[in-house]
Amino acid sequence: MTDPQTSSSGMPKAYDPASVEASIYNMWEDGGYFSPSEGSGDPFTIIMPPPNLTGELHVGHALMDTVEDILIRWHRMRGEPTLWLPGIDHAAIAVHTLVERQLGEEGLTRFDIGREKFLERVWDFVNTSRRRIFDQHKRLGASADWTRERFTMDEGPREAVRTVFYKLYQQGLIYRGERLINWCPGCQTAISDLEVKHRDEQGSLWHISYPLAKGDGSITIATTRPETIVADTGIAVHPDDERYKALVGKKAILPIIGRELPIVGDEAIDREFGTGALKVTPGHDQVDFEIGMRHKLAIVNSIEKDGTMGEEAGPYAGMDRFECREAIVRDLDERGLLVKTEPHTHSIGHCERCDTVVEPLISLQWFVAVNKEYGDGKSIAGEALRVVNDGLIEFAPRRFTRDYVNWMENIRDWCISRQLWWGHRIPVWYCDDCDETTVPPPDVDEPQACDGCGKSNLHQDEDTLDTWFSSALWPCSTLGWPDDTEDLKRFYPTTVMETGYEIIFFWVARMIMMGLFCMEDLRGTVEERIPFKYVYLHGMVRDDKGAKMSKTKGNVVDPIDLIEKYGTDALRYSMITGGGTGQDQRLWEEKVEAGRNFANKLWNASRFVIMQLDDAGDSVPALASRDEMPAEDRWVLSKLDRLVEEVDRQLQDFQLNEAARRIYDFLWGDYCDWYLEMAKIRLRDGDKTPLPVLSTVLETGLRLLHPFMPFVTEELWQRLRNVTGEERLAALIVADFPNSDPQMRDEDADRSVEGAIEIVRAIRNIRSERKVEPAKFIEAFVVTPDESGMAASGSYIEALARVRPLRIVSNASDAPREGVATAVLPHAVVVVPLAGMLDTGEEREHLSKEIEETETYIKRLDGKLSNEQFLSKAPADVVAAEQGRRDEARSKLGGLQRALAELP
């Protein structure tokens, strides 16, 4: 940050982010501005989604930080007690895999060094990675309260995990059972349905003949997984399928293994797929498992957890599952049981983490019974569904509400155990003498006696809890739950949960379920128990071609590299304007460069204003009353007030991208390109009255822009403060966010100045089309019924359009008709004599084309306004607006036709 004693005239000509960002951030942090104020009123709270520990922050985190920091800074400037609580997730599978890979490079496994030494290595990695990630958050400008930073493996969150596990277990909502789960042979752990990513792949559909157990004949099934044939325990057909009705109740012989298989009728069978007959393998397929449960079929598990075939695979035991597939197909063919093979594209599940093909296996795991009723007849999932349906929690964008509801209406029990060492170890002990299960209260670190027999021969479950189990407690555990702390009382429910739409089901749904459950003993009403009131969902950041970024594709963009090159504000601006709420966006360097250009534009404009103020010193006049102001002053203040109102509304509606674009349009266009240039004309003439307007609008604009681009705005605000003598506040970060004052609106000034701007644009376009030298002055006529009013803007039109002489007339006859270029505007006609620089043929072609386009536009409007359905259904103001556009277009057409007729 600039030393307050530094002269403003020493401002560099270009903004250098690297020279100011670190010092500004330190000033904010040292000033305690990130902690919530002690003010009254409802606090605004965001609990930062915890990034995992596996490496550097990516562009998705950059977008997350940008969105959340904008909301936090806006509410902080509104004077609300504002808390943004940061944290990090222990990322069990990801970190576990990373450390195991490091061990593998040393020729070791975790089992070689044991659990204790393995966890020591993990903690070494955690402590190194944790600080680096927070430093990266700070580089992104995150104004989080670092004094409250949390880690999912800290003592507080650990106690929360133990407490909620105990509460759920006591209510009968946590159970251990053998179920079909998704098993990753690569990560060697169970994973949830949400951690399985499906993609279509080209495979085969094998048609295999199963002989009937009695008499001649056979039944042919079709399968994409012949390696699981060895685990078949039945064959299912649709009960109404005429081809197989007679076979229901009979038995077939399992090829190679020789086991008898009952043939059952089940309505879940798709008669159109394959042969219409399905081999049932309850141990390796979810649909088959459900069919097996309905018909009490045996369960055979033929695939081991490492992806090899087990003892039940008979002659194929010990083979890799995919090698077994080839061997079985070969053997079936040799025995004449392979009827045919045809190409088939089907969806195959892969582990989200390591991309290994997932194997459905029967396994003993711990589950949360999300649909089971407890207490007064409610369920965890049912409560989480109700609060969204009742509008207590709202999604932005709203379309994701439907996705959430669909998921919750079809949710299955949640498998929460993972076969890992890193993470929250399952707080369950088993008795070596009686096999009883003991789940101690959370204040008991380790039980000394079995709940069943009372003996002390106990051992703890080796598994850990799903990472999302502890993350589901994040909104309340970070604030002190299970204790009813002051932070929990003040900041829960939190206000906004901001995250990516791709983890609605991983995390958002589970936070809602667990938040409602956890807070039952502390809060009486459901409104007090919800974890947050709004869910803001951002989209995915893709590369410049729209592809998902990945290291394997080599298209990953490092946000820190972009910050080093263009500055934090440039990256933040490009990301927040890159896509609407919940929409994916593309990112490439040129977009970030455009953000840097905006920062430089603002810097240069501010530099001019600050230097002018500094030079003027005590002679800067006070802001004049509106009655005494010229039109351009009233216009820019009127435009500013409309912007303030618009930005505030858009921020309240979570339209952050639109708010940023509107601020950009005003500062770059209205302020820098137009008002500043108008003000320079008066300043050159020794008139200092534009200075307080320039200063006021700039200061207000910096406050509006600060949440989006905090560094450059703070730097400029400090420099402006140095010359204006502002002493009330030490930093922009805690300045008041602007409030609208409708009394600043001035429609007359708006019309007058906008009209002059249109004339300047028209003349500039004519100059550009005719390739007139930029420095050359040209003659121009403006035909307008408001001759005197337009004359007040004459000096600006002359200077900004490079016109000399400028002739403002009320009658078209006073302007030349031949050898001219004409621009027809709603309020005026611009006539530029083109003697010596006009190609008459080109001008005729240009006017003819514009006439044709205008006639087409009028024809379309005529059609719309003659449509009875439109006239009867559209609101009156919409119809009136369309009629106004048609009238305007007709007027323009008349002017174009006259201009064409006047050409020599």
PDB file of N, CA and C in Angstrom, residues 194-233:
ATOM      1  N   LEU A 194     -21.879 -41.564  -5.230  1.00  0.00           N
ATOM      2  CA  LEU A 194     -21.499 -40.275  -5.787  1.00  0.00           C
ATOM      3  C   LEU A 194     -20.036 -40.220  -6.213  1.00  0.00           C
ATOM      4  N   GLU A 195     -19.228 -41.121  -5.667  1.00  0.00           N
ATOM      5  CA  GLU A 195     -17.802 -41.157  -6.017  1.00  0.00           C
ATOM      6  C   GLU A 195     -17.524 -42.068  -7.205  1.00  0.00           C
ATOM      7  N   VAL A 196     -18.599 -42.591  -7.798  1.00  0.00           N
ATOM      8  CA  VAL A 196     -18.470 -43.432  -8.997  1.00  0.00           C
ATOM      9  C   VAL A 196     -18.847 -42.580 -10.200  1.00  0.00           C
ATOM     10  N   LYS A 197     -17.942 -42.452 -11.136  1.00  0.00           N
ATOM     11  CA  LYS A 197     -18.186 -41.686 -12.345  1.00  0.00           C
ATOM     12  C   LYS A 197     -18.366 -42.637 -13.524  1.00  0.00           C
ATOM     13  N   HIS A 198     -19.518 -42.559 -14.150  1.00  0.00           N
ATOM     14  CA  HIS A 198     -19.842 -43.456 -15.260  1.00  0.00           C
ATOM     15  C   HIS A 198     -19.501 -42.815 -16.603  1.00  0.00           C
ATOM     16  N   ARG A 199     -18.994 -43.615 -17.484  1.00  0.00           N
ATOM     17  CA  ARG A 199     -18.787 -43.146 -18.864  1.00  0.00           C
ATOM     18  C   ARG A 199     -19.039 -44.304 -19.820  1.00  0.00           C
ATOM     19  N   ASP A 200     -19.578 -43.957 -20.978  1.00  0.00           N
ATOM     20  CA  ASP A 200     -19.887 -44.961 -21.999  1.00  0.00           C
ATOM     21  C   ASP A 200     -18.604 -45.479 -22.634  1.00  0.00           C
ATOM     22  N   GLU A 201     -18.516 -46.807 -22.746  1.00  0.00           N
ATOM     23  CA  GLU A 201     -17.352 -47.432 -23.361  1.00  0.00           C
ATOM     24  C   GLU A 201     -17.814 -48.546 -24.299  1.00  0.00           C
ATOM     25  N   GLN A 202     -17.014 -48.777 -25.308  1.00  0.00           N
ATOM     26  CA  GLN A 202     -17.312 -49.835 -26.277  1.00  0.00           C
ATOM     27  C   GLN A 202     -16.904 -51.181 -25.684  1.00  0.00           C
ATOM     28  N   GLY A 203     -17.852 -52.114 -25.645  1.00  0.00           N
ATOM     29  CA  GLY A 203     -17.567 -53.457 -25.139  1.00  0.00           C
ATOM     30  C   GLY A 203     -18.258 -54.484 -26.004  1.00  0.00           C
ATOM     31  N   SER A 204     -18.591 -55.591 -25.381  1.00  0.00           N
ATOM     32  CA  SER A 204     -19.265 -56.672 -26.108  1.00  0.00           C
ATOM     33  C   SER A 204     -20.454 -57.164 -25.301  1.00  0.00           C
ATOM     34  N   LEU A 205     -21.407 -57.739 -26.014  1.00  0.00           N
ATOM     35  CA  LEU A 205     -22.543 -58.411 -25.396  1.00  0.00           C
ATOM     36  C   LEU A 205     -22.452 -59.867 -25.799  1.00  0.00           C
ATOM     37  N   TRP A 206     -22.172 -60.720 -24.809  1.00  0.00           N
ATOM     38  CA  TRP A 206     -22.004 -62.140 -25.088  1.00  0.00           C
ATOM     39  C   TRP A 206     -23.319 -62.880 -24.824  1.00  0.00           C
ATOM     40  N   HIS A 207     -23.759 -63.668 -25.787  1.00  0.00           N
ATOM     41  CA  HIS A 207     -24.959 -64.502 -25.647  1.00  0.00           C
ATOM     42  C   HIS A 207     -24.502 -65.912 -25.297  1.00  0.00           C
ATOM     43  N   ILE A 208     -24.961 -66.408 -24.134  1.00  0.00           N
ATOM     44  CA  ILE A 208     -24.456 -67.678 -23.601  1.00  0.00           C
ATOM     45  C   ILE A 208     -25.625 -68.611 -23.320  1.00  0.00           C
ATOM     46  N   SER A 209     -25.457 -69.844 -23.688  1.00  0.00           N
ATOM     47  CA  SER A 209     -26.495 -70.865 -23.507  1.00  0.00           C
ATOM     48  C   SER A 209     -26.320 -71.568 -22.165  1.00  0.00           C
ATOM     49  N   TYR A 210     -27.392 -71.579 -21.349  1.00  0.00           N
ATOM     50  CA  TYR A 210     -27.407 -72.303 -20.082  1.00  0.00           C
ATOM     51  C   TYR A 210     -28.329 -73.522 -20.267  1.00  0.00           C
ATOM     52  N   PRO A 211     -27.794 -74.736 -20.191  1.00  0.00           N
ATOM     53  CA  PRO A 211     -28.643 -75.934 -20.353  1.00  0.00           C
ATOM     54  C   PRO A 211     -29.682 -76.024 -19.240  1.00  0.00           C
ATOM     55  N   LEU A 212     -30.867 -76.540 -19.578  1.00  0.00           N
ATOM     56  CA  LEU A 212     -31.875 -76.779 -18.549  1.00  0.00           C
ATOM     57  C   LEU A 212     -31.470 -77.999 -17.726  1.00  0.00           C
ATOM     58  N   ALA A 213     -31.872 -77.994 -16.445  1.00  0.00           N
ATOM     59  CA  ALA A 213     -31.453 -79.072 -15.541  1.00  0.00           C
ATOM     60  C   ALA A 213     -32.122 -80.390 -15.895  1.00  0.00           C
ATOM     61  N   LYS A 214     -33.355 -80.342 -16.410  1.00  0.00           N
ATOM     62  CA  LYS A 214     -34.087 -81.565 -16.754  1.00  0.00           C
ATOM     63  C   LYS A 214     -34.534 -81.503 -18.202  1.00  0.00           C
ATOM     64  N   GLY A 215     -34.353 -82.614 -18.884  1.00  0.00           N
ATOM     65  CA  GLY A 215     -34.786 -82.697 -20.275  1.00  0.00           C
ATOM     66  C   GLY A 215     -33.847 -81.939 -21.189  1.00  0.00           C
ATOM     67  N   ASP A 216     -34.234 -81.893 -22.417  1.00  0.00           N
ATOM     68  CA  ASP A 216     -33.427 -81.165 -23.398  1.00  0.00           C
ATOM     69  C   ASP A 216     -33.754 -79.675 -23.338  1.00  0.00           C
ATOM     70  N   GLY A 217     -32.977 -78.949 -24.059  1.00  0.00           N
ATOM     71  CA  GLY A 217     -33.247 -77.522 -24.177  1.00  0.00           C
ATOM     72  C   GLY A 217     -32.304 -76.677 -23.333  1.00  0.00           C
ATOM     73  N   SER A 218     -32.381 -75.375 -23.555  1.00  0.00           N
ATOM     74  CA  SER A 218     -31.513 -74.429 -22.856  1.00  0.00           C
ATOM     75  C   SER A 218     -32.186 -73.058 -22.857  1.00  0.00           C
ATOM     76  N   ILE A 219     -31.618 -72.166 -22.092  1.00  0.00           N
ATOM     77  CA  ILE A 219     -32.066 -70.771 -22.095  1.00  0.00           C
ATOM     78  C   ILE A 219     -30.835 -69.904 -22.338  1.00  0.00           C
ATOM     79  N   THR A 220     -30.968 -68.971 -23.235  1.00  0.00           N
ATOM     80  CA  THR A 220     -29.822 -68.140 -23.603  1.00  0.00           C
ATOM     81  C   THR A 220     -29.939 -66.771 -22.924  1.00  0.00           C
ATOM     82  N   ILE A 221     -28.858 -66.417 -22.243  1.00  0.00           N
ATOM     83  CA  ILE A 221     -28.803 -65.107 -21.592  1.00  0.00           C
ATOM     84  C   ILE A 221     -27.795 -64.232 -22.330  1.00  0.00           C
ATOM     85  N   ALA A 222     -27.864 -62.920 -22.100  1.00  0.00           N
ATOM     86  CA  ALA A 222     -26.893 -61.996 -22.677  1.00  0.00           C
ATOM     87  C   ALA A 222     -26.252 -61.213 -21.538  1.00  0.00           C
ATOM     88  N   THR A 223     -24.934 -61.083 -21.557  1.00  0.00           N
ATOM     89  CA  THR A 223     -24.230 -60.403 -20.478  1.00  0.00           C
ATOM     90  C   THR A 223     -23.066 -59.581 -21.017  1.00  0.00           C
ATOM     91  N   THR A 224     -22.750 -58.518 -20.306  1.00  0.00           N
ATOM     92  CA  THR A 224     -21.556 -57.726 -20.623  1.00  0.00           C
ATOM     93  C   THR A 224     -20.398 -58.100 -19.704  1.00  0.00           C
ATOM     94  N   ARG A 225     -20.666 -58.983 -18.699  1.00  0.00           N
ATOM     95  CA  ARG A 225     -19.635 -59.330 -17.724  1.00  0.00           C
ATOM     96  C   ARG A 225     -19.555 -60.848 -17.519  1.00  0.00           C
ATOM     97  N   PRO A 226     -19.014 -61.567 -18.485  1.00  0.00           N
ATOM     98  CA  PRO A 226     -18.946 -63.032 -18.353  1.00  0.00           C
ATOM     99  C   PRO A 226     -18.088 -63.507 -17.193  1.00  0.00           C
ATOM    100  N   GLU A 227     -17.170 -62.645 -16.695  1.00  0.00           N
ATOM    101  CA  GLU A 227     -16.334 -63.074 -15.561  1.00  0.00           C
ATOM    102  C   GLU A 227     -17.140 -63.311 -14.302  1.00  0.00           C
ATOM    103  N   THR A 228     -18.370 -62.733 -14.218  1.00  0.00           N
ATOM    104  CA  THR A 228     -19.184 -62.927 -13.014  1.00  0.00           C
ATOM    105  C   THR A 228     -20.120 -64.129 -13.131  1.00  0.00           C
ATOM    106  N   ILE A 229     -20.040 -64.849 -14.253  1.00  0.00           N
ATOM    107  CA  ILE A 229     -20.890 -66.039 -14.419  1.00  0.00           C
ATOM    108  C   ILE A 229     -20.709 -67.000 -13.251  1.00  0.00           C
ATOM    109  N   VAL A 230     -19.466 -67.105 -12.774  1.00  0.00           N
ATOM    110  CA  VAL A 230     -19.174 -68.067 -11.697  1.00  0.00           C
ATOM    111  C   VAL A 230     -19.942 -67.748 -10.421  1.00  0.00           C
ATOM    112  N   ALA A 231     -20.482 -66.499 -10.290  1.00  0.00           N
ATOM    113  CA  ALA A 231     -21.226 -66.112  -9.095  1.00  0.00           C
ATOM    114  C   ALA A 231     -22.727 -66.068  -9.329  1.00  0.00           C
ATOM    115  N   ASP A 232     -23.195 -66.555 -10.502  1.00  0.00           N
ATOM    116  CA  ASP A 232     -24.635 -66.582 -10.775  1.00  0.00           C
ATOM    117  C   ASP A 232     -25.341 -67.495  -9.782  1.00  0.00           C
ATOM    118  N   THR A 233     -26.519 -67.030  -9.307  1.00  0.00           N
ATOM    119  CA  THR A 233     -27.332 -67.903  -8.440  1.00  0.00           C
ATOM    120  C   THR A 233     -28.773 -67.995  -8.935  1.00  0.00           C
TER     121      THR A 233
END
